[in-house]
Every structure is written in C-alpha cells, then in structure tokens.
Amino acid sequence: MSSDVRFTDFKSDKQPTWCPGCGDFGTMNGMMKALAETGNDPDNTFIVAGIGCSGKIGTYMHSYALHGVHGRALPVGIGVKMANPDLEVMVSGGDGDGYSIGAGHFIHAVRRNVDMSYVVMDNRIYGLTKGQASPTSREDFETSTSPDGPNQPPVNPKALALASGATFIAQSFSSNAQRHAEIVQKAVEHDGFGFVNVYSPCVTFNDVDTYDYFRDAIVDLDETDHDPSDRDQAKDKILESDKEYMGVLYQDEDSVPFEEREGVEGSMAEIPDGAPEGAMDLVREFY
Amino acid sequence: MPEDLNWAIGGEAGDGIDSTGKIFAQALSRAGRHVFTSKDFASRIRGGYTAYKVRTSVDRVESVVDRLDILIALTERTIHENEDELHEDSVIIYDGERSTMQDVEVPGDATALEVPLKRLAEDAGGAIMLNVVALGAACEVTGFPIENLDESLEKRFGDKGEAIVENNKEAARKGQHYVQEEYGEFDYDMETTDEDYVLLNGDEAIGMGAIAAGCRFYAGYPITPATDVMEYMTGRVDQFGGKVVQAEDELSAINMALGAARAGARAMTATSGPGIDLMTETFGLVATSETPLVICDVMRSGPSTGMPTKQEQGDLNMTLYGGHGEIPRFVVAPTTVSECFWKTVEAFNLAEKYQTPVFLVSDLAMAVTEQTFSPETFDMDEVEIDRGKVVDENDIDAWLDEKGRFQAHFAAADGVSPRAFPGTTDGAHMTTGLEHDELGRRTEDTDVRIEQVDKRQRKVETAREQEDFDYREFGDPDADTLVISWGSNEGALRESLTLLEEDGYDVRFLSVPYIFPRPDLSAEIEAAEDVIVVECNATGQFADVIEHDVLERVQRINKYNGVRFKADELATDIKETLDAPAEATQ
Ligand SMILES: Cc1ncc(C[n+]2csc(CCOP(=O)(O)OP(=O)(O)O)c2C)c(N)n1
Ligand code: SF4
C-alpha cells in the first residue's frame, strides 16, 4: 500500500453514463476520496455494487470489483471480507436495490456487523428503470407506476438499521463534497458495518427530492450537540421523520466485527497443494 | 441363516431411533462387518413413525432389500409398517409390559420376544436407556459379541462421563441376559472380522471432500436433506482456517459463497430443490463473472415443498438448464457415498480450472445412507488440487493490456482466462453479470458479445478434451440389454444384476456420474438391443438427454450477438448451411 495513492487512482477510464448533474457523481467522488484518505489502494480494495444507476459505480471506479445481481451486493461483500479480512470492502447501491429487493439482506448484514462499508445512493426513486416509486419515495409522490403516489409510508432505513443492531449509522448529501467524503471515511474507518445513507438526487425523474430541497432541509449534526455514542439520542433523531440530518447519527465505539468475533484470521485463498495436514483424522472420526 | 442380516429399530420421532440405530451400526462396523443403513422418516420432530434400518454382512452391501430379520419395535405401528418385510425366521423385540404393546399381534410365523425394556433400563439406572436394553437383546439374538457394542456406547456417551457409559453397558447386558434366560438359543451367529471400517453418509462424505479439497468458506441455509453437509463442516472447517456462515436465505448463501470465491477462497454452498430455485438467479452471475463455485443440490421429492423427507432425482433438468440465458456449467452426480467424497474434490478442481459453476448433484437416499468403507477409500494422499490459471505479481505482466490493465476475461484459445486474487498488485479489475469485454467492462458491442459467449462456451470443449468424463461399467459387457443409470441407484442396480443373472438375464450396466459434460454413449446404445434408463423420477430426465445425444443432429443456425434475425442474412445463412457438410455447422 503506497502512501502516495490519490483518489483519482480509484477512477476507471470508463466515462460515467449518468445524466449530467446526477447526485451519483458526487457520491462516487466521496467514496474514492474516503478510500484514498484511509490509505487504501485499488489493489487491496474490493467494491461490490448492486443494480441501478447507482450500481454502475463499480464500473467507473478502479479496484477489484464485482457488479452483481439486483439487491444481492451485501452478501457478496460479506463473502469477500470473510474470505479475506485484509481487503477493504465497500458495497454500494441504490435505495431500491438496498431497501426493496435487498431489504432482507440489509437487516442481516447490519446485524452481522462484518467490517465493511455500505454506501446507499438514496434518490427516492428508481432511476435506471425510468422513474417508478422506490421504498423511500414519499407517500404522495406520483410516478409512472403510482399515479396517485405509492400510498404507503416510506421505509426509514436508519431506523431499520438501528433496530437491527447497527454499530454505525450515518447520513450524507452528495453535493456537500467535503462533509460527504468525511462521513464515508468515518464509515470506512469504523470497526464493523459502516452504513451511510447518501442523499444523491436524481435530476431526471425526481422533481421533489431535489438538490434545493435537501440543501434547505438538511441539518448538519456537527452544528448541533448531537452525541453519536448515545443510542437514545440517535434513536430520537432517526425517528424524526420530518427532519433530514447529515453526519454520524450513531456509532458504537466498542463494536467488534463479526469476522473478528468468529476468529477468522487471514486470507482463505492460501490452501495446501493436496489435502491439508491431518486430513486423515477427518476419516478416522468415522471409526 | 441369511448371509446378510437386516435389522431395524422403529418407533416415534423423538424416541432416539436414530442414535440407537447408529450405535448398533457403528458397533457392527467396528466389528469388521459391512453396513448399509437407511432411514424411514417423516417430516415431523416428534411423533409419527420413524425407523432406522441396518443391513450388514461380512461382504460389501450396496443397497437395501425387502427383508427384515430383527425388528426392535418401540411402537405397535412399527410392526405394521414393516409387516411385508417380516418372514418366518424374523425376530421381533418389544416391551410387552407397556400398555400400548400388550395386545401386539405378531404377523405370520415370526418370533416375538417380549422384553421388559423399560423395567430393565430402570434397573440399570434410568428408563431412558430402554433402547440400549433392546440393543443388548438384539446382540443375544444375533450372537453378536456385546463387547463391540460396548465400544460403540463408549463412543456415543464418552462425553457424558464414565458413569453414564457404565450404566449403558449394564443396560445392554440386562437385555442380553433376559433373552438368554427366557428364550434360549437362536439360529443367528454373527461373524466378525479384523477389518476396520469407517461408517459415514453421503452428506458427510461431501463435507469431508470439501475440506480435503481446500474449501474454506461455506455459506448455506438449512434444508433437508442438505443440512448435514453444513453441520459436518461447522466446527471442522474452522480447524483448517475456514468458516461456515448460516445465511438469511439461499439467495444470500450463494452470493456470499460467490464473494468468497472471488476473494480467492475455495467456496461452496449446498441446498435442496427449493433452495436451488432461489439460487437460480445467481447461476448466470457465477458463470459470466467466471467465478469458480461448487453448488451442491441434495435432491428430495419435489416440486414445491413436495415430500421433504423422501427420495427423488427430479432436479436434473434444473441443474442442467436452470437460469435465464445460456451458461456453461458442469453437472457432476456422484453415484455412491464414497464417490460423494471424490466427486466433491473433483468438483472444486473443475470449478477452478474452468472458472465455472459446478453443480454437485446428490440425493436424499445417498445423504441419509451410512455405509462402511475401508479408511483407505478416502486416502488423503490421493487428493490432488488444481487451482487453474492463478497469476501473482510475478507473472501478471503477461496478462496486462497495453495500458497496464489486467485482462480478467481474456478471450483465451481454451476459453480460460487468468485469475488474480484481490490483493494482487496490478490485478485490480472489474467483473460483472453484464456482458463485458476482456477487462470486465460492460459492453453491448455485438462482436465483443460473440467473443465472450464463445470464450465461455469453449471451456466446455476444453474440458471435454482434457478431462475424463467416463462412466462405470458392471455386468456382462457383451449383453444385449443395456441399463443406464445416474446417482444413488448404482448400488441397488449392481445387486439386481446378480439376481437377474441367477434368472438367466444378462445385463450390461453403465453408471454415469457426469451429467454435463457427459460421456458419449452412442456406441454403447447402438450396440445394445434394449436400452433401459433407470432413475428416481417420473419423466425420465436423464433418459431424455441421452436420447437426445443419439438422435441424428439437426443443423442449426444460431444468433446471439444481441440483434434479431434479418431476412437477407437468414437467406445467406440457410444457403451456407445447405452447401456445407452437416458437421461443420453444428
Ligand atoms: C431481479 C431484477 N428485477 C428487476 C430489475 C430491474 N431493475 C433494474 S434497476 C432497478 C431499480 C433500481 O433502483 P435504485 O436501487 O433506487 O437505483 P437507481 O437506479 O435509482 O440508482 C430495477 C427494478 C433487475 N435488474 N433485476
Ligand atoms: S436517471 Fe437519475 S439516478 Fe439515473 S443517472 Fe439519471 S439522474 Fe442519475
């Protein structure tokens, strides 16, 4: 790992096909900065992405990466990290990918607390399939498949995470470059599952949750007296459904990652050339 | 007395039937006798009827038969369930003092031994040992040296302390003496030998094979009858630096295993039919991302939840064709318990050599059957590991393009690209379920699409050239009747050959462990007059593929670059097809 890694080293030579102005540009830049700042380089980093506009991120970044199927990026990330804890693993996807089709995996990834980061680009819409309601869409948000609005309250992913035993919950806003990079960096540095919900506006299909909306609504937790180590404070903030916060909502400083608790010691890639030593004991057990 | 002896204990689920049966089976195996066990069980935890059957002989036994010589019946129903298998020399042991067993009618001429199992167990220290009293009684009936049972009791109860072991030995003796005093001599006389056998089932053999082959990561979700693979690996793989993770569902399990495999570990998941359905989504991703992965399907009766505790070989089509689009894959189906071990080792090698999903197809019958083997059957020195084209910092340069980018999907002539484990300097690369170029980057370019489809498909041809996808042959090689089978039917078929031979039928039998790629059986089929395919399913899925193989091939025009057929192009293609020799267009 060289100290002279720059965040641009994490850029691939593929030009993003995101719409000009898409929030995902900022989100990705922050991810790259956070990785470089934490001393990683592309050869020790593994990015897993889901499906959606957001999921394309693995293509535009340069590292070891896997772009999987819709909603299943988290289990892939867990497998990578368990098999080689020396890798820096970052998983990314959209609100549809993570909280709809992948919701089951989300809560289990949270409670499993493997040491990796999960950055969700929350644009409150399905972008890639051209503008249908997502699980974070507002109740009255009109879309092609919900002309009168989804008519059901949005999920609160931070509350889901907290209820599932999260050890790190943060929220960020892609257009606030400096803060966003800082927040993702904290998630990367966290010993355990670092979850960041990023407001990452879709300029093409969402005319409600826009840059302007978020800019006005968002409150930076650093400018309040919020104490992220206090779970009750975090809970109160997370359940305030009319507020948009930016910063680390909750962090358990005593978090011990799953793989550490399970005693996974190093890479599982190295195996002997034949059956492992002592393998005949496996047979003798059956006497 | 019969050369081989068939013994069973039956009762309600929760009566300790399994562990009692296992104690006896282990005692036999330690006494140098071959054992083949089977289970009747229903999908319930308590109550119902359940039985553990043991067939044993000094010669190898490969299947179950319709005959019971000794039956320990803990419930009356056990007797009725097995009525057809009892004969005039059969002995039934039951507790006539139990209120539910007082009016037991013994079918036919079978001998009934009323042994106060519960009372004797209480005398020995606790009613819970009544099954062991019955085992002691069975030792007396069969003339089986009770010392061998002692060893097995030590193994089973050793962890619980000396006192418990001694009580159990005592309980067994009480059963033995009771029979001796009340019923006297029996015709049976169980020979023992000096052989040392190991006794294990198909699931355990798969788990053992996986660890031997270097599998270090297993993710799964419990399902009958695959759970034993997971339970076997739990705890054991840790001793070799690995881990078992119980995922939240099968979608997660296969994706975790995929992640671990990409990180360089040998990884596996195992499930049964319903779980395979869920995993199907990820088959294509495994194949297009060219990730080596072993996916084990221990089949049970389907469709849907079907009969979870009953045997069937109904998922063959699913493993052969499951998943949208077209993906190269290998399907390997062990035919015996020991083959479960060796084919698992082979599955890992195939997966890594060709960077493809390998379906390891087993079934319930094999999963719950314990069989004896000499330990050398699993000679670990014979295990070979082939990780395929793994590159490291020393040789990665050869695989970088002119801009220094690693070509993880290089369209090699043999279809197999280099593989760099994450962490390898200069190896950083992207891979995806989207169609991609040699660098792993998404593409819709029609030429690149064709190049990558062909490249992946070439692995199959390469494997056909390099590997020995053979079958096992039994019976009379010149017989006019050819029987073909796959999976766990091999043992029963082999034994049936002997019976057929006695009746003057000559049969040639091929047991085929490779479903895809599979051996070419056309010559064998041509040479035979009658061809019979035996499989445990309703429609004959393997028969279908074999029939397909021997059909005269139709000529084909295929297009897969992502664009629909055009009229002028089709006309040209058809003309070319007609003008060219048939073979060239396949
Ligand atoms: C199994 C499956 N179902 C549906 C789709 C189609 N699909 C692609 S992206 C997407 C929604 C993505 O929404 P989101 O995660 O919010 O990402 P965004 O595009 O907004 O960034 C859907 C439904 C798919 N690829 N796979
Ligand atoms: S559709 Fe929306 S989310 Fe997708 S690239 Fe365009 S702006 Fe971004």
mmCIF file of C-alpha atoms in Angstrom, chain A residues 12-14 42-46 51 56 58-59 61-70 72 74-84 87 101 104-106 108-109 112 258 262-264 266-280 282-287, chain B residues 30 155 196-200 204 208 211-214 216-217 232 236 240-243 245-249 251-252 255-256 258-260 262-266 281-282 285 289 375 378 380 383 385 387 403 405 420-434 441-442:
data_model
loop_
_atom_site.group_PDB
_atom_site.id
_atom_site.type_symbol
_atom_site.label_atom_id
_atom_site.label_comp_id
_atom_site.label_asym_id
_atom_site.label_seq_id
_atom_site.Cartn_x
_atom_site.Cartn_y
_atom_site.Cartn_z
ATOM 1 C CA SER A 12 -11.507 3.871 -14.103
ATOM 2 C CA ASP A 13 -11.048 5.077 -17.635
ATOM 3 C CA LYS A 14 -14.707 4.435 -18.348
ATOM 4 C CA PRO A 42 -7.088 -0.195 -5.815
ATOM 5 C CA ASP A 43 -5.251 -3.492 -5.425
ATOM 6 C CA ASN A 44 -6.402 -4.072 -1.860
ATOM 7 C CA THR A 45 -9.902 -2.715 -2.324
ATOM 8 C CA PHE A 46 -12.982 -4.652 -3.323
ATOM 9 C CA ILE A 51 -28.111 -2.897 -9.948
ATOM 10 C CA LYS A 56 -22.884 1.293 -12.089
ATOM 11 C CA GLY A 58 -18.200 -0.378 -9.782
ATOM 12 C CA THR A 59 -17.665 0.228 -13.480
ATOM 13 C CA MET A 61 -14.183 3.072 -10.183
ATOM 14 C CA HIS A 62 -10.918 1.217 -10.443
ATOM 15 C CA SER A 63 -10.325 -1.577 -7.945
ATOM 16 C CA TYR A 64 -11.184 -5.214 -7.612
ATOM 17 C CA ALA A 65 -14.916 -5.091 -8.146
ATOM 18 C CA LEU A 66 -17.990 -7.137 -8.719
ATOM 19 C CA HIS A 67 -21.208 -5.853 -10.149
ATOM 20 C CA GLY A 68 -23.759 -8.405 -9.127
ATOM 21 C CA VAL A 69 -27.468 -9.012 -9.450
ATOM 22 C CA HIS A 70 -30.202 -6.727 -8.153
ATOM 23 C CA ARG A 72 -27.622 -9.046 -3.518
ATOM 24 C CA LEU A 74 -24.288 -7.163 0.535
ATOM 25 C CA PRO A 75 -23.950 -10.953 0.766
ATOM 26 C CA VAL A 76 -21.222 -10.794 -1.888
ATOM 27 C CA GLY A 77 -19.375 -8.199 0.180
ATOM 28 C CA ILE A 78 -19.712 -10.331 3.287
ATOM 29 C CA GLY A 79 -18.289 -13.337 1.450
ATOM 30 C CA VAL A 80 -15.338 -11.318 0.173
ATOM 31 C CA LYS A 81 -14.492 -9.911 3.591
ATOM 32 C CA MET A 82 -14.903 -13.218 5.408
ATOM 33 C CA ALA A 83 -12.609 -14.912 2.924
ATOM 34 C CA ASN A 84 -10.020 -12.184 3.090
ATOM 35 C CA LEU A 87 -9.221 -6.410 1.904
ATOM 36 C CA ILE A 101 -35.361 -6.236 -3.255
ATOM 37 C CA GLY A 104 -33.815 -8.799 3.814
ATOM 38 C CA HIS A 105 -30.082 -8.838 3.209
ATOM 39 C CA PHE A 106 -29.794 -5.301 4.571
ATOM 40 C CA HIS A 108 -28.978 -9.226 8.246
ATOM 41 C CA ALA A 109 -25.844 -7.512 7.016
ATOM 42 C CA ARG A 112 -23.868 -9.428 11.213
ATOM 43 C CA PHE A 258 -18.213 -10.360 13.063
ATOM 44 C CA GLU A 262 -15.649 -15.582 14.624
ATOM 45 C CA GLY A 263 -11.885 -15.834 14.759
ATOM 46 C CA VAL A 264 -11.231 -15.504 11.043
ATOM 47 C CA GLY A 266 -6.329 -14.268 7.446
ATOM 48 C CA SER A 267 -6.968 -14.850 3.808
ATOM 49 C CA MET A 268 -8.605 -18.157 2.923
ATOM 50 C CA ALA A 269 -7.077 -18.022 -0.541
ATOM 51 C CA GLU A 270 -3.967 -19.911 0.517
ATOM 52 C CA ILE A 271 -4.568 -23.644 0.627
ATOM 53 C CA PRO A 272 -2.192 -26.579 0.580
ATOM 54 C CA ASP A 273 -1.275 -28.373 -2.585
ATOM 55 C CA GLY A 274 -3.073 -31.529 -1.543
ATOM 56 C CA ALA A 275 -5.363 -32.409 1.315
ATOM 57 C CA PRO A 276 -4.429 -30.426 4.424
ATOM 58 C CA GLU A 277 -2.153 -31.932 7.022
ATOM 59 C CA GLY A 278 -4.069 -34.055 9.459
ATOM 60 C CA ALA A 279 -6.885 -34.641 6.968
ATOM 61 C CA MET A 280 -6.767 -38.374 7.631
ATOM 62 C CA LEU A 282 -11.320 -36.460 9.362
ATOM 63 C CA VAL A 283 -11.664 -40.043 8.163
ATOM 64 C CA ARG A 284 -10.762 -41.620 11.488
ATOM 65 C CA GLU A 285 -13.578 -39.773 13.157
ATOM 66 C CA PHE A 286 -15.917 -42.163 11.398
ATOM 67 C CA TYR A 287 -14.498 -45.303 13.007
ATOM 68 C CA ARG B 30 -16.118 -51.761 14.339
ATOM 69 C CA LYS B 155 -18.017 -43.504 21.677
ATOM 70 C CA ASP B 196 -11.502 -51.659 10.489
ATOM 71 C CA TYR B 197 -14.180 -49.787 8.667
ATOM 72 C CA VAL B 198 -15.388 -46.227 8.771
ATOM 73 C CA LEU B 199 -19.099 -45.525 8.591
ATOM 74 C CA LEU B 200 -20.427 -42.350 7.003
ATOM 75 C CA GLU B 204 -20.687 -36.253 5.459
ATOM 76 C CA MET B 208 -15.204 -34.197 4.135
ATOM 77 C CA ILE B 211 -12.444 -29.749 3.419
ATOM 78 C CA ALA B 212 -9.924 -32.127 1.882
ATOM 79 C CA ALA B 213 -10.149 -30.172 -1.360
ATOM 80 C CA GLY B 214 -9.331 -26.933 0.438
ATOM 81 C CA ARG B 216 -12.577 -22.843 3.344
ATOM 82 C CA PHE B 217 -15.824 -20.959 3.060
ATOM 83 C CA TYR B 232 -20.472 -31.501 9.151
ATOM 84 C CA ARG B 236 -14.411 -28.796 11.359
ATOM 85 C CA PHE B 240 -8.264 -25.553 8.803
ATOM 86 C CA GLY B 241 -8.728 -21.782 8.808
ATOM 87 C CA GLY B 242 -12.187 -21.734 7.274
ATOM 88 C CA LYS B 243 -15.678 -20.686 8.228
ATOM 89 C CA VAL B 245 -21.838 -18.922 7.703
ATOM 90 C CA GLN B 246 -25.551 -19.526 8.056
ATOM 91 C CA ALA B 247 -27.061 -17.007 5.680
ATOM 92 C CA GLU B 248 -30.531 -15.464 5.889
ATOM 93 C CA ASP B 249 -31.685 -17.332 2.786
ATOM 94 C CA LEU B 251 -30.016 -16.023 -2.332
ATOM 95 C CA SER B 252 -27.650 -14.697 0.258
ATOM 96 C CA ASN B 255 -23.889 -14.720 -3.170
ATOM 97 C CA MET B 256 -21.710 -14.982 -0.071
ATOM 98 C CA LEU B 258 -19.544 -16.182 -4.748
ATOM 99 C CA GLY B 259 -17.935 -13.288 -2.879
ATOM 100 C CA ALA B 260 -15.621 -15.633 -1.001
ATOM 101 C CA ARG B 262 -13.806 -14.039 -5.832
ATOM 102 C CA ALA B 263 -11.638 -13.287 -2.846
ATOM 103 C CA GLY B 264 -9.713 -16.441 -3.724
ATOM 104 C CA ALA B 265 -11.174 -18.994 -1.341
ATOM 105 C CA ARG B 266 -12.464 -22.333 -2.463
ATOM 106 C CA GLU B 281 -30.900 -16.037 -10.110
ATOM 107 C CA THR B 282 -27.220 -16.106 -9.331
ATOM 108 C CA LEU B 285 -23.681 -14.252 -12.465
ATOM 109 C CA SER B 289 -18.246 -13.377 -13.838
ATOM 110 C CA PRO B 375 -10.392 -45.905 5.509
ATOM 111 C CA PHE B 378 -10.567 -41.823 1.443
ATOM 112 C CA MET B 380 -5.975 -38.148 1.594
ATOM 113 C CA VAL B 383 -6.258 -35.781 -3.152
ATOM 114 C CA ILE B 385 -5.544 -29.801 -6.022
ATOM 115 C CA ARG B 387 -6.280 -24.185 -8.893
ATOM 116 C CA LYS B 403 -2.388 0.354 -20.832
ATOM 117 C CA ARG B 405 -4.917 -3.172 -17.235
ATOM 118 C CA ALA B 420 -5.805 -12.715 -9.964
ATOM 119 C CA PHE B 421 -6.937 -12.897 -6.375
ATOM 120 C CA PRO B 422 -7.783 -9.494 -4.881
ATOM 121 C CA GLY B 423 -4.700 -8.077 -3.240
ATOM 122 C CA THR B 424 -2.509 -8.996 -6.216
ATOM 123 C CA THR B 425 -0.552 -5.964 -7.333
ATOM 124 C CA ASP B 426 -1.711 -4.606 -10.699
ATOM 125 C CA GLY B 427 -4.557 -7.094 -10.830
ATOM 126 C CA ALA B 428 -7.409 -4.731 -9.927
ATOM 127 C CA HIS B 429 -10.285 -5.420 -12.261
ATOM 128 C CA MET B 430 -13.994 -5.278 -12.578
ATOM 129 C CA THR B 431 -16.254 -8.181 -13.205
ATOM 130 C CA THR B 432 -19.956 -8.201 -13.765
ATOM 131 C CA GLY B 433 -23.060 -10.082 -14.679
ATOM 132 C CA LEU B 434 -23.470 -7.665 -17.552
ATOM 133 C CA ARG B 441 -16.223 -3.659 -18.519
ATOM 134 C CA ARG B 442 -19.821 -3.575 -19.608
#
